[in-house]
Tab-separated table of C-alpha atoms and ligand atoms in Angstrom:
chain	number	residue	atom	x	y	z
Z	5	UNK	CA	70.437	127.584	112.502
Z	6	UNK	CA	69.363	126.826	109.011
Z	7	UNK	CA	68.672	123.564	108.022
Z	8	UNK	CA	71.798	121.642	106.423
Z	9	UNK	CA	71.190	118.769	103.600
Z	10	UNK	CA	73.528	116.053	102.152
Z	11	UNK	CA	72.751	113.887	98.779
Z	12	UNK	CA	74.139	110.905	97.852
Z	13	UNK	CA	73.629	108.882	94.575
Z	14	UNK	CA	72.301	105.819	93.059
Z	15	UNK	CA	75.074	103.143	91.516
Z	16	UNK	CA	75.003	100.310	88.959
Z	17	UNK	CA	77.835	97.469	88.791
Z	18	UNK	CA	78.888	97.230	85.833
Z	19	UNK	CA	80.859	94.388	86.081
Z	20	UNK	CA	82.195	91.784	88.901
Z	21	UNK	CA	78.787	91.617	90.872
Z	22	UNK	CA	78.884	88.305	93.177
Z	23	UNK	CA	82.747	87.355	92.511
Z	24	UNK	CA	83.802	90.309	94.280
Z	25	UNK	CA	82.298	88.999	97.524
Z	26	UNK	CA	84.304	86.076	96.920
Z	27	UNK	CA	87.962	87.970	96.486
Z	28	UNK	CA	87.714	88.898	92.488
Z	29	UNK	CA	87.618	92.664	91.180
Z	30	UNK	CA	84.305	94.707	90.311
Z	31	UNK	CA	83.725	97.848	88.903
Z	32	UNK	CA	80.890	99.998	89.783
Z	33	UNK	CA	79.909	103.800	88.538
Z	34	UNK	CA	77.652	106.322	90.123
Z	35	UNK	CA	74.397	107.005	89.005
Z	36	UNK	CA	73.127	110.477	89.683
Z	37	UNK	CA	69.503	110.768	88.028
Z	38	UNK	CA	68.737	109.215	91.225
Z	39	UNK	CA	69.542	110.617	94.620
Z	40	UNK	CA	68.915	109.923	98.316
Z	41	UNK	CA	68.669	113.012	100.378
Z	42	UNK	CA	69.089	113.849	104.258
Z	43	UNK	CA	67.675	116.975	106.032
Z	44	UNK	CA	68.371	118.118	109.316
Z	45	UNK	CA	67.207	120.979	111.102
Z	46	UNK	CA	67.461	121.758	114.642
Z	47	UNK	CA	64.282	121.348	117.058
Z	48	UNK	CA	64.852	123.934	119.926
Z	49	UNK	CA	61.436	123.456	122.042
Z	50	UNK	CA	62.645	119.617	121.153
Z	51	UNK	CA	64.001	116.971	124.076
Z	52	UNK	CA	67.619	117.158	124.223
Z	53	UNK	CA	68.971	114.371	122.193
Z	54	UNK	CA	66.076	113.506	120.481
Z	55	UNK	CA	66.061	112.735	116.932
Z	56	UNK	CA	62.977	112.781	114.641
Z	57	UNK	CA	63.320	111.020	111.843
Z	58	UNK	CA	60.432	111.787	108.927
Z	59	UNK	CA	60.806	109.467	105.478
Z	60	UNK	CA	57.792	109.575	103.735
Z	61	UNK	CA	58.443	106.957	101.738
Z	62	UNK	CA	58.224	104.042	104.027
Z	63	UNK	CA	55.570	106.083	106.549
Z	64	UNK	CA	58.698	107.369	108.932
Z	65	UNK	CA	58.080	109.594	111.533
Z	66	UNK	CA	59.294	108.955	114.724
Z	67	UNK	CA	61.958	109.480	117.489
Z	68	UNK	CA	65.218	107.769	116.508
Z	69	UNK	CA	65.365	105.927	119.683
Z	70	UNK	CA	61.821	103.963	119.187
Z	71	UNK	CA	62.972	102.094	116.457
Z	72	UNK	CA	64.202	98.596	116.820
Z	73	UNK	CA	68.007	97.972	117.149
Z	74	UNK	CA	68.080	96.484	113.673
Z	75	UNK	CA	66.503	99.174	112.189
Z	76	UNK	CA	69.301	100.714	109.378
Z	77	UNK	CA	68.057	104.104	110.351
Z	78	UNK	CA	68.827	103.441	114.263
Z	79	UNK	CA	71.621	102.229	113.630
Z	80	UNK	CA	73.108	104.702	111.048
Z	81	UNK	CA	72.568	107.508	114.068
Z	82	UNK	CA	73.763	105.162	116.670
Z	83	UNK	CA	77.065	104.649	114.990
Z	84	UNK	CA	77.734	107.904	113.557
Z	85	UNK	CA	77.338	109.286	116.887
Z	86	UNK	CA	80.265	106.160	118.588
Z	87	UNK	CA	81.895	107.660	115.523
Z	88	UNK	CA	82.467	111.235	116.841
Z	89	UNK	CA	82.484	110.099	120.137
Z	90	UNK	CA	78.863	111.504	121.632
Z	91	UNK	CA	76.340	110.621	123.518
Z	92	UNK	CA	73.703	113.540	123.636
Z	93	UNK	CA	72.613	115.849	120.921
Z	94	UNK	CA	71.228	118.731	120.469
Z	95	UNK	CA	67.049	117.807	118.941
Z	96	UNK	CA	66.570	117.488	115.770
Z	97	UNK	CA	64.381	116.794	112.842
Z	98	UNK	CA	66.012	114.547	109.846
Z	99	UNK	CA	64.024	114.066	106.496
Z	100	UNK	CA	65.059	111.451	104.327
Z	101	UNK	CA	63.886	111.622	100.860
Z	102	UNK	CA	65.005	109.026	97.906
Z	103	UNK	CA	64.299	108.942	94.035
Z	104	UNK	CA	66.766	105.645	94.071
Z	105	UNK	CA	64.330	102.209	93.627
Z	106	UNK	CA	64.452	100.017	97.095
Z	107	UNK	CA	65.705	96.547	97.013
Z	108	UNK	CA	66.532	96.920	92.786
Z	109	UNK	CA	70.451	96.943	92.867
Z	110	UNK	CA	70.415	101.187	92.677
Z	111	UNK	CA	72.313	101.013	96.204
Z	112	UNK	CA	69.455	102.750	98.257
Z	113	UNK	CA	70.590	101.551	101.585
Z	114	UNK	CA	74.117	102.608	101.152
Z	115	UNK	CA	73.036	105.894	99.369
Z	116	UNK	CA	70.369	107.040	102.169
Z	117	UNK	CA	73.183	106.141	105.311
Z	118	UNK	CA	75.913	108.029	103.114
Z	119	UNK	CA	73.307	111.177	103.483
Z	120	UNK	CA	72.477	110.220	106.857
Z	121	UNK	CA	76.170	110.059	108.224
Z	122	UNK	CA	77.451	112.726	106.345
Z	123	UNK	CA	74.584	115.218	107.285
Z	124	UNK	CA	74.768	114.256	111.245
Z	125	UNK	CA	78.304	114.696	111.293
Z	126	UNK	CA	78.474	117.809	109.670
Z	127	UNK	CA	75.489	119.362	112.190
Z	128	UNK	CA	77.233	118.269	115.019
Z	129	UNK	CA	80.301	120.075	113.607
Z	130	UNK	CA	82.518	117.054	113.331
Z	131	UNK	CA	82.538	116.438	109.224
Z	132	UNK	CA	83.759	112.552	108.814
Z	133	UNK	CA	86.046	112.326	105.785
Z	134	UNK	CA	84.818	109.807	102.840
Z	135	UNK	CA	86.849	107.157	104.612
Z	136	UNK	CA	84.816	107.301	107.716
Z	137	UNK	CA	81.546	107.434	106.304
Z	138	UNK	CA	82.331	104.564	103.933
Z	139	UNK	CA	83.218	102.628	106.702
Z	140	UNK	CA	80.017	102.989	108.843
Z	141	UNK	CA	78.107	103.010	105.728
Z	142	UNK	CA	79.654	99.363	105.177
Z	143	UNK	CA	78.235	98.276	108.979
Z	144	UNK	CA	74.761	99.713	107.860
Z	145	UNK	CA	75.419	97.516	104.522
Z	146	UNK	CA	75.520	94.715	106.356
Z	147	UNK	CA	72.433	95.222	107.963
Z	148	UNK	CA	70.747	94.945	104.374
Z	149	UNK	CA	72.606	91.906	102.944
Z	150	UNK	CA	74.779	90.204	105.460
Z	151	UNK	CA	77.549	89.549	104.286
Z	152	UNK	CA	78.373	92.744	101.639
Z	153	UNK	CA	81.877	93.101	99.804
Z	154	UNK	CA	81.561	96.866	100.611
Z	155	UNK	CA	81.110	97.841	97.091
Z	156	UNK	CA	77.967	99.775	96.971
Z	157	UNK	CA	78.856	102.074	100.376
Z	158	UNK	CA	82.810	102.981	98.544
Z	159	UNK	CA	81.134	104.042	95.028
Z	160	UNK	CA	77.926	105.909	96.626
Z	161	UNK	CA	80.503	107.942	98.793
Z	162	UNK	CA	83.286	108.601	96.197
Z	163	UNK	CA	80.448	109.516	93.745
Z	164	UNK	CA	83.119	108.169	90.833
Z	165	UNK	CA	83.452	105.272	88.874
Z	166	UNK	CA	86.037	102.733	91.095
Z	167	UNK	CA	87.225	99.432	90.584
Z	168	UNK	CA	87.353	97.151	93.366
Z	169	UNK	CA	88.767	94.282	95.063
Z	170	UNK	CA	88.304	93.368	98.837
Z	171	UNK	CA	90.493	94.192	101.153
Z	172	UNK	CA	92.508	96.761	98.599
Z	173	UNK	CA	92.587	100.391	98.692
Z	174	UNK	CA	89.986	101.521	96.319
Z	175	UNK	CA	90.677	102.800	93.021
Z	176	UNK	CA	88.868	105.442	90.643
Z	177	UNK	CA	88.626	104.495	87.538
Z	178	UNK	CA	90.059	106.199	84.146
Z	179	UNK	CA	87.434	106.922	82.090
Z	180	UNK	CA	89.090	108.892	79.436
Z	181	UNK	CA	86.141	108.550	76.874
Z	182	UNK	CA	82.789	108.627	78.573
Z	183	UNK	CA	79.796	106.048	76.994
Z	184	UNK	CA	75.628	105.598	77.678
Z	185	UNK	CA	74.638	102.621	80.035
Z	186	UNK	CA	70.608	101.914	79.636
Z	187	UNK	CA	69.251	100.664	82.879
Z	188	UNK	CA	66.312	98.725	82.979
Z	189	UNK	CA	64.182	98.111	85.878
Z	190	UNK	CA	62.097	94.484	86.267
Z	191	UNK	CA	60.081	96.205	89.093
Z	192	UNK	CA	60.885	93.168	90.569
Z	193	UNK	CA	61.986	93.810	94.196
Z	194	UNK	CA	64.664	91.005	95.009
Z	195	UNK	CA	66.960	91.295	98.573
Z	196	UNK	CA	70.686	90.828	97.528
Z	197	UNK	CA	71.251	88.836	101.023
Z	198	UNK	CA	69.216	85.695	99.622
Z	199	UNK	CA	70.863	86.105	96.240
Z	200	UNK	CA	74.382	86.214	97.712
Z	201	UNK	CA	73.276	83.580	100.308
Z	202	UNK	CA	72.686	80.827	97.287
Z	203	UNK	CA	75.949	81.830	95.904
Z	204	UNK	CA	78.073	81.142	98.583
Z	205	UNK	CA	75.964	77.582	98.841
Z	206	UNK	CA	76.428	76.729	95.397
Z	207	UNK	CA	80.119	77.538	96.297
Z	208	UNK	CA	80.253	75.734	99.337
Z	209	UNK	CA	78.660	72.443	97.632
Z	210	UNK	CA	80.903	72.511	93.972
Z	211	UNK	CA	83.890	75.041	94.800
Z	212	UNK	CA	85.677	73.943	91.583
Z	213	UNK	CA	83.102	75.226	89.063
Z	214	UNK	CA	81.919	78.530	90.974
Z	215	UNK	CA	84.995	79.628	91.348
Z	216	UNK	CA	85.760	78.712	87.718
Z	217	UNK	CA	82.786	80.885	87.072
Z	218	UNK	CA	84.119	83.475	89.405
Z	219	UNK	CA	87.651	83.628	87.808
Z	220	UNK	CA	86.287	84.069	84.216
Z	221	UNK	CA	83.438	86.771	85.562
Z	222	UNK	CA	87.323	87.995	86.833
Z	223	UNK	CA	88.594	88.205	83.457
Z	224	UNK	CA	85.932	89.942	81.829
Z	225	UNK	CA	86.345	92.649	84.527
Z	226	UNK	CA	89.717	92.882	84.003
Z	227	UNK	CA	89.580	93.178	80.195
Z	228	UNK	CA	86.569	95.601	79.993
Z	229	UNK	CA	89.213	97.685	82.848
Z	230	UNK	CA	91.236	97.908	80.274
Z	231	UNK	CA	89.342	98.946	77.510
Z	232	UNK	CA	87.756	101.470	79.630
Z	233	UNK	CA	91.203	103.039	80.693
Z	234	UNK	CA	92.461	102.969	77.405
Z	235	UNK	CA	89.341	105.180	75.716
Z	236	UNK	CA	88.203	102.132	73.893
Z	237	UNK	CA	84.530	102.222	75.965
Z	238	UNK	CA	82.394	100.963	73.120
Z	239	UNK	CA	84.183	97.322	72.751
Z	240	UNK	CA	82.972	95.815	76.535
Z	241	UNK	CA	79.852	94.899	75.197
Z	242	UNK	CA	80.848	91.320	74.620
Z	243	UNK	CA	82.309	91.371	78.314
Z	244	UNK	CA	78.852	92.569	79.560
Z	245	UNK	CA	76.701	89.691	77.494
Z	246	UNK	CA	79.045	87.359	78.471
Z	247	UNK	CA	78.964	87.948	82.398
Z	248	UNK	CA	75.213	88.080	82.230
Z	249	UNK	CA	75.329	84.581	81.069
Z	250	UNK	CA	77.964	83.545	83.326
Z	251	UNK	CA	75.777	84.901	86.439
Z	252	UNK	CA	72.819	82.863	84.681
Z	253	UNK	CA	74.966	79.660	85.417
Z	254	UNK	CA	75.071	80.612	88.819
Z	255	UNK	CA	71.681	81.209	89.517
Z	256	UNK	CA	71.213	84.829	90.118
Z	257	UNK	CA	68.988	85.571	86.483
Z	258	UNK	CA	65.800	85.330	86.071
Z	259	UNK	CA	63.088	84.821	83.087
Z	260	UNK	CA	62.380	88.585	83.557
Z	261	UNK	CA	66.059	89.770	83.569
Z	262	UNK	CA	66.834	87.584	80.544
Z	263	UNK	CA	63.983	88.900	78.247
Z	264	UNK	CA	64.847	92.616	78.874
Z	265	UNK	CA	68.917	91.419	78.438
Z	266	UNK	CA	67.767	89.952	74.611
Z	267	UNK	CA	65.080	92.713	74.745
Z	268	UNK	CA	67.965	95.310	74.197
Z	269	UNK	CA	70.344	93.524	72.230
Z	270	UNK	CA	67.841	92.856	69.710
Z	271	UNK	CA	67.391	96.641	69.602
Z	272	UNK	CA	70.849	97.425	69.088
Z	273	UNK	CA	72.756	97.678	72.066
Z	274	UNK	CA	76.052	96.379	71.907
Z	275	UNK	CA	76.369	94.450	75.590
Z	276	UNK	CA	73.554	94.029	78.214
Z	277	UNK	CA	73.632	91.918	81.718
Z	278	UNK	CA	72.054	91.824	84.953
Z	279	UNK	CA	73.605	94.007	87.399
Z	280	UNK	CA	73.591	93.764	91.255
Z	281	UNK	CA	72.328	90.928	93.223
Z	282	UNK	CA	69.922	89.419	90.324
Z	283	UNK	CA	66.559	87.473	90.334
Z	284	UNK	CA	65.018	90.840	89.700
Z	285	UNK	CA	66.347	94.793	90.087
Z	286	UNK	CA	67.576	96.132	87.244
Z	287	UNK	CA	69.748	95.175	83.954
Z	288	UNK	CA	71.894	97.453	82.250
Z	289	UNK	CA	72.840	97.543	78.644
Z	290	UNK	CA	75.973	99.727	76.486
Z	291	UNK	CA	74.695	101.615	74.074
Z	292	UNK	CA	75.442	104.379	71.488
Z	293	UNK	CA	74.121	107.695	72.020
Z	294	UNK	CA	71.711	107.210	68.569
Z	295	UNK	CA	70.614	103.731	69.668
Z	296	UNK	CA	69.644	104.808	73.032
Z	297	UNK	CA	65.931	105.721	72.645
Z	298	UNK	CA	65.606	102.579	70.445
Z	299	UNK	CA	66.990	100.100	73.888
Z	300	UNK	CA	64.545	102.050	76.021
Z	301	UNK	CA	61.238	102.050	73.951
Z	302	UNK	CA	62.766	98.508	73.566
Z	303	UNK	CA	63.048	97.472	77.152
Z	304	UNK	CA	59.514	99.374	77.957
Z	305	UNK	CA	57.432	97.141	75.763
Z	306	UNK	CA	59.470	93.880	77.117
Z	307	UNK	CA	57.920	94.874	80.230
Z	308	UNK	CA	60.303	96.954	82.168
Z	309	UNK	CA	58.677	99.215	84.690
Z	310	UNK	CA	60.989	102.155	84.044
Z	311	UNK	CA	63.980	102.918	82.542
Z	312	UNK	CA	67.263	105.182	83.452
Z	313	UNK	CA	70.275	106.372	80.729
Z	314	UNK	CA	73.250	107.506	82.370
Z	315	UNK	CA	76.470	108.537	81.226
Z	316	UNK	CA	79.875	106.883	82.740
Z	317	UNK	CA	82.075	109.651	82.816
Z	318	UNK	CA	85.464	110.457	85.313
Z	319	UNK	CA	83.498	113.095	87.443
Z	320	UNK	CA	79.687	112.994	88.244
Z	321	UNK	CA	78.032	116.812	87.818
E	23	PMV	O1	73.414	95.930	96.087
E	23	PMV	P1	73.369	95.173	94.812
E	23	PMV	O2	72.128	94.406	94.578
E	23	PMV	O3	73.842	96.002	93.655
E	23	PMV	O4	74.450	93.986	94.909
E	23	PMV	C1	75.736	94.207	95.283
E	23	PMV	C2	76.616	93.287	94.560
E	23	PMV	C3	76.872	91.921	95.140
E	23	PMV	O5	78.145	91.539	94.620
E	23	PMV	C4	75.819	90.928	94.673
E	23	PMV	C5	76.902	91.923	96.662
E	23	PMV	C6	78.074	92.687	97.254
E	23	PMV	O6	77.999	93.018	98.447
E	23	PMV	O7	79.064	92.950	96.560
């Protein structure tokens, strides 16, 4: 049997990150200059139901069932296979490659178990639909943060832009007239559980003003929605600069995420913010196709460790 392979990409937020844990919208788009990949091949002088997994990247290799229960990789298998209802399997070898940065907002947990899932299912010759995989993608989310609005997992498998609010179908969203996002990386590795963690304290201890912070984050989603649907891409900068500052009141910036944010407005971009959990990852700033090389060379001398542009569009290539 030849070996089968499913991808899955990076994403961004681009707006509504931290509200929409706590009931307000977000949207989020894909970002496909960076991938996680999953391998399989079978293993016939292999154990029956043995799984080797190999990921280079974090020094992987090992039988599926040595890892700790915790472990998102365990897990990922474990419930895939409750998910098609099986026990034993024929052996295997899975390789799991990623160009997506770890703990940076990109969505590499969610992206590697949407190429896990999908490429397990699809050996065993049960396929799960994107519904399925998004939903044990969203268990193996909260492995990595706790207590995740499901976001990341529903825009890594729909590959599309989507707005979304908790406990709502999902929607795509229109993007008639496509635009250029910058993304900026601190190189600062920052876990989105603490960051959400300190939210939902500062929330607990002063509910009035966070969720007055939450509501406006709200409206700036809402209006940059609209602008987006309506082909009128270029005006959300204001809604992006804005938000940035608006997660800066709740404590989620940082001095590093604030200098590339100014770093790229200076150089002409017309909106920049933080985007994912904050206190490091990556920023992201809208820019015009002949300003774009002027934000980067921008955001690499204000000490960003690297740089991605992608274009928002309806359909990823
Ligand atoms: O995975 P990140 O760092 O892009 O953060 C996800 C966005 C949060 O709103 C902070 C958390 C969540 O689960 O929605």
């Amino acid at each position: 049997m030849p070996a089968l392979s499913a991808s899955a990409p990076g994403k961004i937020i681009l707006l509504g990150e931290h509200a929409v844990v706590h009931g307000r919208p977000a949207i989020a788009v894909p970002v496909t200059q960076v991938q996680a990949k999953a391998i399989i091949q079978a293993n016939p002088s292999g154990e029956r139901g043995s799984i080797q997994i190999v990921a280079p990247a974090i020094g992987l290799d090992a039988e599926y069932h040595t890892l700790e229960d915790q472990h998102p990789l365990r897990a990922t298998i474990q419930l895939t296979l409750q998910a098609l209802q099986l026990t034993r399997v024929p052996a295997c070898t899975l390789r799991i490659t990623s160009t997506i940065p770890v703990a940076s907002g990109l969505g590499s947990g969610a992206a590697v178990a949407v190429a896990v899932i999908r490429v397990l299912s699809t050996f065993l010759g049960k396929p799960l639909n994107d519904q399925q995989v998004s939903s044990l993608a969203f268990e193996i989310e909260k492995i990595h943060h706790g207590t995740p609005s499901g976001i990341d997992n529903s825009v890594v498998t729909l590959n599309k832009p989507i707005y979304f609010l908790r406990g709502h179908p999902i929607e795509t969203l229109q993007v008639p007239r496509r635009f250029m996002l910058v993304i900026g990386n601190t190189g600062i590795a920052s876990p989105t559980s603490l960051t959400v963690q300190d939210v939902h304290v500062a929330w607990q201890e002063n509910p009035n003003r966070v969720d007055a912070i939450f509501d406006e984050i709200a409206h700036n989603t809402q209006q940059a929605r609209t602008r987006i649907e309506t082909g009128d891409p270029d005006s959300i900068g204001p809604f992006l600069s804005r938000t940035h500052h608006l997660l800066s009141e709740l404590g989620v910036s940082c001095n590093e995420l604030d200098y590339l944010v100014q770093a790229a407005l200076n150089a002409g971009a017309s909106g920049a913010k933080l985007s994912g959990g904050g206190r490091g990852g990556n920023m992201i700033a809208l820019v015009s196709s002949d300003k774009a090389n002027l934000v980067i060379q921008a955001l690499l001398e204000a000490g960003a460790a690297s740089t991605i542009s992608t274009i928002v569009r309806q359909h990823s290539t």
